XYZ file of C-alpha atoms in Angstrom:
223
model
C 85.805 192.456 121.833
C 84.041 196.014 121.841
C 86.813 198.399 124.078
C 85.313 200.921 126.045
C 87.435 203.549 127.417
C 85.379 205.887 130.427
C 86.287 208.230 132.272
C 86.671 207.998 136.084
C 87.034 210.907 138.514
C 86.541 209.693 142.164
C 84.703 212.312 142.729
C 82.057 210.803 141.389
C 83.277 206.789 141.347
C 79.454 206.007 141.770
C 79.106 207.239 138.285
C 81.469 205.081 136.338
C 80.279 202.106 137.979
C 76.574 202.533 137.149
C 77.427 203.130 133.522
C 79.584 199.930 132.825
C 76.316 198.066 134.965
C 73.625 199.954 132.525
C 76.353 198.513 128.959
C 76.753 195.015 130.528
C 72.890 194.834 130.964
C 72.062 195.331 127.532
C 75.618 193.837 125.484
C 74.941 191.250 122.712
C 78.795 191.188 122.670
C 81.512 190.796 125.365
C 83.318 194.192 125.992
C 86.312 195.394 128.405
C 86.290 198.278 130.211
C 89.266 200.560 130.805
C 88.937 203.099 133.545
C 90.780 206.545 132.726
C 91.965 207.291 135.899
C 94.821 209.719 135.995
C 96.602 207.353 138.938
C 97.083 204.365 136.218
C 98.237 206.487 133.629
C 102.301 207.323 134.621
C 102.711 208.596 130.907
C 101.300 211.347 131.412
C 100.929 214.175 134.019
C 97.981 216.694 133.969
C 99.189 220.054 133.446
C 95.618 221.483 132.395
C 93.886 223.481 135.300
C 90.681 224.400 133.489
C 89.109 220.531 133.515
C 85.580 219.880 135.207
C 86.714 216.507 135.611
C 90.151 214.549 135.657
C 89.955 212.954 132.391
C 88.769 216.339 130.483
C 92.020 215.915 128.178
C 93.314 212.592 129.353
C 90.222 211.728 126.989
C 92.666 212.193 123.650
C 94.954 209.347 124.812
C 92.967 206.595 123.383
C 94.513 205.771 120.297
C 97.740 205.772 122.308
C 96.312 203.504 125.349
C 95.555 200.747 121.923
C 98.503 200.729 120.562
C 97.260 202.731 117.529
C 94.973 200.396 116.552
C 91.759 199.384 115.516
C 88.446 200.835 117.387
C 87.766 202.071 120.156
C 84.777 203.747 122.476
C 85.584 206.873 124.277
C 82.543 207.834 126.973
C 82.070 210.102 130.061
C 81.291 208.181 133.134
C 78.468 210.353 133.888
C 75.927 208.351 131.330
C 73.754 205.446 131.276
C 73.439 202.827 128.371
C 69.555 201.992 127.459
C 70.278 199.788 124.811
C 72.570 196.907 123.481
C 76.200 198.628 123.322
C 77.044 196.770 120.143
C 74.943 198.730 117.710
C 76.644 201.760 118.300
C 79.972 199.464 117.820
C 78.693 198.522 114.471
C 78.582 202.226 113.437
C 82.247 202.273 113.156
C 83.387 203.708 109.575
C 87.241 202.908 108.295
C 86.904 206.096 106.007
C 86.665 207.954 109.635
C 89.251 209.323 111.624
C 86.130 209.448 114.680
C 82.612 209.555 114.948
C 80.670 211.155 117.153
C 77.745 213.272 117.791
C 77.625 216.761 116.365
C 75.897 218.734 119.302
C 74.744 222.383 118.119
C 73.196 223.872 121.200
C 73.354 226.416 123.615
C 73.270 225.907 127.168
C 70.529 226.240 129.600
C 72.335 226.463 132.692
C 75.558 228.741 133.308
C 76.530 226.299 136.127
C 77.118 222.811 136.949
C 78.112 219.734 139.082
C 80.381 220.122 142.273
C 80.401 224.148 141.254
C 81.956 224.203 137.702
C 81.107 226.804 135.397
C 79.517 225.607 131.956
C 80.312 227.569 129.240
C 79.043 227.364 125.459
C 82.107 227.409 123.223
C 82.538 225.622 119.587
C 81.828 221.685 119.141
C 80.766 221.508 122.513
C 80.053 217.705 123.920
C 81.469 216.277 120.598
C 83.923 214.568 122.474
C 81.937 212.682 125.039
C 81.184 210.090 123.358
C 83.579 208.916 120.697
C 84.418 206.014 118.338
C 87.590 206.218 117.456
C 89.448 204.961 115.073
C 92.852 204.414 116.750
C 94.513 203.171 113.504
C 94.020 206.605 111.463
C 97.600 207.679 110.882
C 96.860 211.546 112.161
C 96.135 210.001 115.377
C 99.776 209.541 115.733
C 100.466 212.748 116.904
C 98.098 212.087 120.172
C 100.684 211.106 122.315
C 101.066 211.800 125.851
C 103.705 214.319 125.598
C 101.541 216.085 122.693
C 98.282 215.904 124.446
C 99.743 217.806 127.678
C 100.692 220.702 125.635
C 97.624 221.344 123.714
C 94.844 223.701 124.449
C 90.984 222.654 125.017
C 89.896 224.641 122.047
C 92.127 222.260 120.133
C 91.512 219.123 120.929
C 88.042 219.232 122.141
C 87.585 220.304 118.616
C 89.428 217.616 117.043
C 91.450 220.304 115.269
C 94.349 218.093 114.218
C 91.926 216.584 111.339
C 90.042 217.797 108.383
C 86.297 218.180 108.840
C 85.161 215.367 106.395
C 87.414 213.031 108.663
C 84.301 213.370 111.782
C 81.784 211.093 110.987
C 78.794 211.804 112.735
C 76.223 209.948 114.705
C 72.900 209.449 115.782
C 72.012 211.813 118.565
C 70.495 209.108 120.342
C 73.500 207.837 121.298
C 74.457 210.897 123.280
C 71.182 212.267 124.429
C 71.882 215.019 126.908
C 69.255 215.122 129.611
C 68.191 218.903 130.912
C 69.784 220.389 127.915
C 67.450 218.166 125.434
C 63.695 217.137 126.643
C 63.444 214.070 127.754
C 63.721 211.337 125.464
C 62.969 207.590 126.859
C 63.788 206.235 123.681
C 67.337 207.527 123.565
C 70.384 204.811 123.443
C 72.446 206.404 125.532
C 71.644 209.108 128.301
C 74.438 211.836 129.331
C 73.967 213.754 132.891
C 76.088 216.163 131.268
C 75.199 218.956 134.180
C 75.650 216.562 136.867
C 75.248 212.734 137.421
C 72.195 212.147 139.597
C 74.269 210.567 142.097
C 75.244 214.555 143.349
C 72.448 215.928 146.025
C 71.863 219.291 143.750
C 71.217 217.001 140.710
C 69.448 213.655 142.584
C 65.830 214.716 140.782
C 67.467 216.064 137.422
C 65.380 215.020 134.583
C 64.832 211.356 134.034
C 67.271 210.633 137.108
C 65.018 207.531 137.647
C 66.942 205.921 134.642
C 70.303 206.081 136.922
C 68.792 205.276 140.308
C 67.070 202.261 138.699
C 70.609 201.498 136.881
C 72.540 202.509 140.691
C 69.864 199.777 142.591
C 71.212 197.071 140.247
C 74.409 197.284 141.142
C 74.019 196.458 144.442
C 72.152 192.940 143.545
C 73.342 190.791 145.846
C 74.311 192.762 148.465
C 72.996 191.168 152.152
C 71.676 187.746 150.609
């Protein structure tokens, strides 16, 4: 069973919807979802007030939510999956504390969705799509308690580990649309300035791929 953790901010509950349609589409393998939604988590309490979205830090509870064990996939909700889910499962490394994808860009816009600013800063998107390795004894700290205390500049950095502990991987598999040119062949597309589903971002470059991933979700719908 492949987990998938995503984040969900009902802001936006279009989003995470259309990305588990665009995984299940394409899965060679069965997977379960878990929605981070701050309501379902009574551990913890956000105390952070700089987030863009709800699960900005709630993010870092994974290995917590499994127990401290085995792997897991972290992911935005604002992305769509173009190809089978399981290959990027099959990246996982044991010798890894995470993988992910080790952005090194600068922005091209100074805003964002729903009005948020969008700053460059260190490491930036590295933790929008993870695998995790949720058994990796320094993930022990990561509890709820721990993760409301701790800055963005340290976790979104993944500061509590040693830099040849983040694996890396393909870009593909975290392709950020706007900020990158477009890339049809990408595995995995991230609205990271705004899901297509908001009016100021409903055009946004290669917004088809979510409106043709958003129409399939309604299959079946007045039969």
């Amino acid at each position: 069973m492949i987990r998938i953790i995503i984040g969900f901010d009902q802001r936006e509950a279009v989003a995470y919807h259309t990305f588990c349609q665009s995984i299940l589409e394409k899965a060679s393998e069965p997977v379960s979802f878990t929605p981070l939604a701050l309501n379902s988590l009574n551990i913890y309490r956000e105390t952070h007030t700089d987030g863009s979205n709800t699960f900005i830090y709630s993010r870092f509870l994974t290995p917590f939510l499994c127990d401290f064990q085995g792997w897991a996939i972290f992911a935005d909700g604002d992305m769509i999956c173009r190809d089978d889910i399981a290959k990027l499962w099959a990246l996982r490394d044991d010798s890894k504390a995470v993988l992910c994808i080790k952005h090194d860009y600068k922005t091209k816009e100074h805003n964002k969705y729903l009005g948020n600013k969008n700053l460059d800063y260190p490491r930036k998107n590295w933790s929008s799509l993870v695998l995790w390795n949720c058994s990796h004894p320094k993930h022990k700290i990561l509890t709820p308690e721990f993760v409301m205390q701790q800055t963005g500049a340290f976790l979104h950095r993944f500061t509590w580990l040693d830099d040849n502990e983040i694996g890396e991987l393909p870009k593909e598999w975290n392709w950020l649309t706007t900020e990158y040119e477009d890339n049809y062949e990408a595995k995995l597309l991230h609205y990271t300035l705004g899901t297509p589903c908001f009016k100021d971002y409903w055009d946004a470059d290669m917004a088809d791929e979510w409106h043709d991933c958003f129409a399939r979700t309604q299959d079946g719908m007045h039969v």
